[in-house]
Structure formats: C-alpha cells, structure tokens
PDB file of C-alpha atoms in Angstrom:
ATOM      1  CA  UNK A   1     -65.094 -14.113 -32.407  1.00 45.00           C
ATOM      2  CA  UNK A   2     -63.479 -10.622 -32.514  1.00 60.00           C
ATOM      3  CA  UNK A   3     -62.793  -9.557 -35.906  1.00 75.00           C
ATOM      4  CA  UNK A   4     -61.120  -6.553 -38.335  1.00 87.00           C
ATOM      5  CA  UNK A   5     -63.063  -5.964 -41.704  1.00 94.00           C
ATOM      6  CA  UNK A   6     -61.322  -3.117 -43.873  1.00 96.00           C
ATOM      7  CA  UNK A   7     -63.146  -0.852 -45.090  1.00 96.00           C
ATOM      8  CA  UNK A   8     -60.432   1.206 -47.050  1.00 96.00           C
ATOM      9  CA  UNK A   9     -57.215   0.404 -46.804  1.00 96.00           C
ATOM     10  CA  UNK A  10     -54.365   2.716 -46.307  1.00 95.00           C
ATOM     11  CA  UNK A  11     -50.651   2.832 -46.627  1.00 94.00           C
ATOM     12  CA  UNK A  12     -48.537   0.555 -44.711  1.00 93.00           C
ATOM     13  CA  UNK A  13     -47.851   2.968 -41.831  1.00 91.00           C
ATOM     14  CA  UNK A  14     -51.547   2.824 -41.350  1.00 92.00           C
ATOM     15  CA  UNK A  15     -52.652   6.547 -42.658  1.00 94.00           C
ATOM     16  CA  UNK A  16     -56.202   6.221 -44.290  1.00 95.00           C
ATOM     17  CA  UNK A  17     -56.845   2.843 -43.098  1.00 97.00           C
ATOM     18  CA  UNK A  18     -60.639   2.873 -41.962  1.00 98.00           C
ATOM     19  CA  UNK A  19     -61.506  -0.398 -40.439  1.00 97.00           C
ATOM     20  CA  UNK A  20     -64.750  -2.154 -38.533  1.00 97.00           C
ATOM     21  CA  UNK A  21     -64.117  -4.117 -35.525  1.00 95.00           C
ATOM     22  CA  UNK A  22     -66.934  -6.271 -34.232  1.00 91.00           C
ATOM     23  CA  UNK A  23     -66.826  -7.219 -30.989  1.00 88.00           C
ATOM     24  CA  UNK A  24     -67.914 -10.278 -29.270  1.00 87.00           C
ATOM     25  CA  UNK A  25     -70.629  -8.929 -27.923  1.00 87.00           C
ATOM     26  CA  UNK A  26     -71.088  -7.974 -31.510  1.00 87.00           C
ATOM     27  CA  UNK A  27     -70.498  -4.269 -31.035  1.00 90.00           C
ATOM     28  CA  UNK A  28     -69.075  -2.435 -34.329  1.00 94.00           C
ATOM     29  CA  UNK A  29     -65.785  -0.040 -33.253  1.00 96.00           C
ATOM     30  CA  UNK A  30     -64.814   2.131 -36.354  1.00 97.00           C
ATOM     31  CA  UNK A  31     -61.086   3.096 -36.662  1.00 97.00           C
ATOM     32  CA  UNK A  32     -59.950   5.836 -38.496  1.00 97.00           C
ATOM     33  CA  UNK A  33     -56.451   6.191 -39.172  1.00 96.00           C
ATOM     34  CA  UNK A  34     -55.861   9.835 -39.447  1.00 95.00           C
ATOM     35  CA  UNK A  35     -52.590  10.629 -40.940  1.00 92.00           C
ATOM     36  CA  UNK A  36     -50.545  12.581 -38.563  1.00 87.00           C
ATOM     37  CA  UNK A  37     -47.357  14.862 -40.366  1.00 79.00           C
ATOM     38  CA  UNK A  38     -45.329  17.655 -38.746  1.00 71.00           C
ATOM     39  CA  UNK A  39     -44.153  20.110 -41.122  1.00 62.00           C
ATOM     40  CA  UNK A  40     -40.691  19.712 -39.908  1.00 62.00           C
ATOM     41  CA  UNK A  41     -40.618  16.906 -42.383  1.00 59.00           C
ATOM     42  CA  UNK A  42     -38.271  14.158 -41.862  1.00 59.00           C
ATOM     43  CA  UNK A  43     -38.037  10.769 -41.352  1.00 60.00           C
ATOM     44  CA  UNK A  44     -39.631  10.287 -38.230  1.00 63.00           C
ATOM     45  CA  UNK A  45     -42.856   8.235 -38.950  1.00 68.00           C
ATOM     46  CA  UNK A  46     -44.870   7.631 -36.084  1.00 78.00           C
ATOM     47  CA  UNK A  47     -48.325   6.942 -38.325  1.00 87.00           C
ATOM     48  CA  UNK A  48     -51.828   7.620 -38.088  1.00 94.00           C
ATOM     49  CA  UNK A  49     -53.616   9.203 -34.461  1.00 94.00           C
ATOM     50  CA  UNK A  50     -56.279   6.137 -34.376  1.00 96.00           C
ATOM     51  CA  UNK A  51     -59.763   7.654 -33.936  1.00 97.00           C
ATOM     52  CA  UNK A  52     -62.482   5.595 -32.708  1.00 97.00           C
ATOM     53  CA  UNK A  53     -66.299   5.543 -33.868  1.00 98.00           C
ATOM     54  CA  UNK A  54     -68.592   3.965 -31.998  1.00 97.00           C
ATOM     55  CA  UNK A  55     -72.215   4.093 -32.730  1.00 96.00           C
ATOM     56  CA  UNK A  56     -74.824   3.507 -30.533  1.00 89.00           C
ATOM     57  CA  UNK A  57     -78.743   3.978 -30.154  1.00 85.00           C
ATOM     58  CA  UNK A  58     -78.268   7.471 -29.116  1.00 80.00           C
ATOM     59  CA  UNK A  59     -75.804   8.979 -32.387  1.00 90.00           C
ATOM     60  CA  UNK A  60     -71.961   8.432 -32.326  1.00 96.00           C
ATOM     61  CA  UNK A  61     -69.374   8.474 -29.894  1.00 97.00           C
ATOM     62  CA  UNK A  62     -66.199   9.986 -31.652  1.00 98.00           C
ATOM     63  CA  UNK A  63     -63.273   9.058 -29.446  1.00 97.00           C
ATOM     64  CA  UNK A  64     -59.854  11.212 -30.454  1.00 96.00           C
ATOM     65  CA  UNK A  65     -60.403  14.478 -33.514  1.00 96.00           C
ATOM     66  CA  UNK A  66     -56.939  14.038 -34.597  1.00 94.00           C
ATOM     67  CA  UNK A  67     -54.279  16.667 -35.747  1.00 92.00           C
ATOM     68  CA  UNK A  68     -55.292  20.121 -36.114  1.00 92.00           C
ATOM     69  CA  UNK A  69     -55.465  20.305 -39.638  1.00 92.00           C
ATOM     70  CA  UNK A  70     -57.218  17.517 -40.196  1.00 94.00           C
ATOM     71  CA  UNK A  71     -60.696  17.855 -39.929  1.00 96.00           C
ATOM     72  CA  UNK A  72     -61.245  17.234 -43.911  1.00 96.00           C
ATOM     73  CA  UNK A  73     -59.808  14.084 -43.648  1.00 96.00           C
ATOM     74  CA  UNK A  74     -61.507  13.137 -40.373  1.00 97.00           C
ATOM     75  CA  UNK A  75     -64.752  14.216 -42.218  1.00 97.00           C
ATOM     76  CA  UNK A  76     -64.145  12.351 -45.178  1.00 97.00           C
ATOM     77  CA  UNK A  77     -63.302   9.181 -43.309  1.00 97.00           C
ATOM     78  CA  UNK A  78     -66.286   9.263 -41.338  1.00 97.00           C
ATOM     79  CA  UNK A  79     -67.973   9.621 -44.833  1.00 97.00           C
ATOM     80  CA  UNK A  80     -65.955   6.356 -46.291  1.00 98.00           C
ATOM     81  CA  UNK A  81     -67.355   4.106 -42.032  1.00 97.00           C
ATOM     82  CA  UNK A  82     -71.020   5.447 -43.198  1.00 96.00           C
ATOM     83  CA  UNK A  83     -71.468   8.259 -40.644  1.00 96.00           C
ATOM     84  CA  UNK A  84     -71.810  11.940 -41.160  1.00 96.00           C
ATOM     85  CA  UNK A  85     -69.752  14.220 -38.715  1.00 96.00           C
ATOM     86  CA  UNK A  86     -73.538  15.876 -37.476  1.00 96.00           C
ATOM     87  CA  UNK A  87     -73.979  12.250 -36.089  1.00 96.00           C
ATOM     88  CA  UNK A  88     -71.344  12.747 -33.412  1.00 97.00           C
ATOM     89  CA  UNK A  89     -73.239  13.418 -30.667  1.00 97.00           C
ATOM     90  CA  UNK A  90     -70.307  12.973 -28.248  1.00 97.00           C
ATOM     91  CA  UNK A  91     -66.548  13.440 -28.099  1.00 97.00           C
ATOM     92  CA  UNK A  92     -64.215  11.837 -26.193  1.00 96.00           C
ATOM     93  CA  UNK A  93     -60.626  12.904 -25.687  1.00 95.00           C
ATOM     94  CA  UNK A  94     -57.844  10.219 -24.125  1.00 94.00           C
ATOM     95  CA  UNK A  95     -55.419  13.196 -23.381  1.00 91.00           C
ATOM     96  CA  UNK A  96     -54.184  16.655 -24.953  1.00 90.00           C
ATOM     97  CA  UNK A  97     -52.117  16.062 -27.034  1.00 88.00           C
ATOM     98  CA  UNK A  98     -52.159  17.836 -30.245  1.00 88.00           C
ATOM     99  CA  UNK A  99     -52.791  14.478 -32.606  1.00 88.00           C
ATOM    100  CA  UNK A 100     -55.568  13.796 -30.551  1.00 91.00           C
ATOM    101  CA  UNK A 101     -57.185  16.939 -29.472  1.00 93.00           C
ATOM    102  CA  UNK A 102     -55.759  19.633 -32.198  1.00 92.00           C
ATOM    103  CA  UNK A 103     -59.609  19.336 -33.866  1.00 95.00           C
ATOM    104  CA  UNK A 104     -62.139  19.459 -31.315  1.00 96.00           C
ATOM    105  CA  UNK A 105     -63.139  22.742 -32.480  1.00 96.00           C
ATOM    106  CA  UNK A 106     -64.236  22.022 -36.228  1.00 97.00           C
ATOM    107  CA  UNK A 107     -65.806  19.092 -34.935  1.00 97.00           C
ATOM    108  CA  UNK A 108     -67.714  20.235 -32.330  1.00 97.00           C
ATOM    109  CA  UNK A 109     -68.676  23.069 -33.700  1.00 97.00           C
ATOM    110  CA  UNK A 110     -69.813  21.178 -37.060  1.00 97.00           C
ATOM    111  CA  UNK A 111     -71.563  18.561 -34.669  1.00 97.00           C
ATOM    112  CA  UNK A 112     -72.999  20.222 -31.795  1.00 96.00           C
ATOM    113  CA  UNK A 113     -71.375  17.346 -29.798  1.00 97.00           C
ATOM    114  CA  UNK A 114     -71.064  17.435 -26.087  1.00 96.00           C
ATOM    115  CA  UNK A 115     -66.633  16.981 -25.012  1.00 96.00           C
ATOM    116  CA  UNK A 116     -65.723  14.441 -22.365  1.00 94.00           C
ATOM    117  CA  UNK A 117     -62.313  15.075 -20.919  1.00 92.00           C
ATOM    118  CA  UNK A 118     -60.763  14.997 -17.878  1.00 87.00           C
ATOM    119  CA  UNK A 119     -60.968  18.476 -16.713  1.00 80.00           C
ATOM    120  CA  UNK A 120     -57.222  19.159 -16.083  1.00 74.00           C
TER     121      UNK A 120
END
C-alpha cells in the first residue's frame, strides 16, 4: 500500500516538509518542500515548489531545483532525505519556471549532473 512517512515536518503551508513516499512497487520518492517567497512580500502564499528525489541503482534523479536562491535549503534538505547533492547524477526539469528551474546552475555545477528538459 502507498504510503507518506515524514521525515521533517514543516509549516502548514508545506515549506520544509521533507517526506518519503513508498510506492507499491516499493519504490522510495523523496519530497522536498522548498519554500518559495517573492520579495514583493505580501499575502499571497502559494507554498513550497515540491522537488522530487528519486534514487535509483545508478545515483539520484533530482526532479525540480527550486527558486533561485535556494540552493542552501535544497542542499540542506537533501542532507535531512539522506542524500548528498554530488549524488544527483541527473536533473529533471517539468517546465521553466523560475520556482522550478531558478537553481539548476548551483546544482549542476555542485553535482556534475546531466539536465533533462524539453529543449524549447
């Protein structure tokens, strides 16, 4: 049965949650909610950009960097799901937007990671 274990929790918006999802198949997902703030301040609370961890024989597949800015936190929340960020050995980005893109380039250049996105 599919399953959420936390692994730190976070405030109720979902910044700093890092949870393990096991799959059926028993297949852990990490998810890393990495707080997402515009300096414009505000009200408007949209939470975390969920980034996705999923390990595999061959190193880490790191789905999503988050906000530029945030590459500390990513880091550290790696840290807090057991990986290091030199175990990413592959990024994937959904889309380009800046919560979900804006630090590919501390993390790939910290990793040494190969980038999947769709070339456009």
């Amino acid at each position: 049965m599919d399953k959420f274990d936390i692994i730190v929790e976070g405030k109720p918006n979902g910044d700093g949650y890092v949870l393990r999802y096991c799959t059926r198949k028993n297949s852990d997902v990490y998810c890393l909610g990495v707080p997402l703030y515009y300096s414009q301040g505000g009200d408007w609370d949209l939470g975390p950009t969920w980034c996705y961890v999923v390990p595999d024989d061959g190193g880490v597949t790191l789905i999503d960097t988050g906000q530029f800015g945030k590459f500390e936190v990513l880091q550290s929340m790696l840290g807090q799901a057991g990986f290091s960020i030199r175990d990413i050995r592959r990024i994937i980005l959904t889309h380009s937007h800046e919560d979900h893109d804006g630090n590919l380039p501390e993390v790939r250049e910290a990793s040494g990671a190969e980038v999947w996105a769709h070339r456009d």
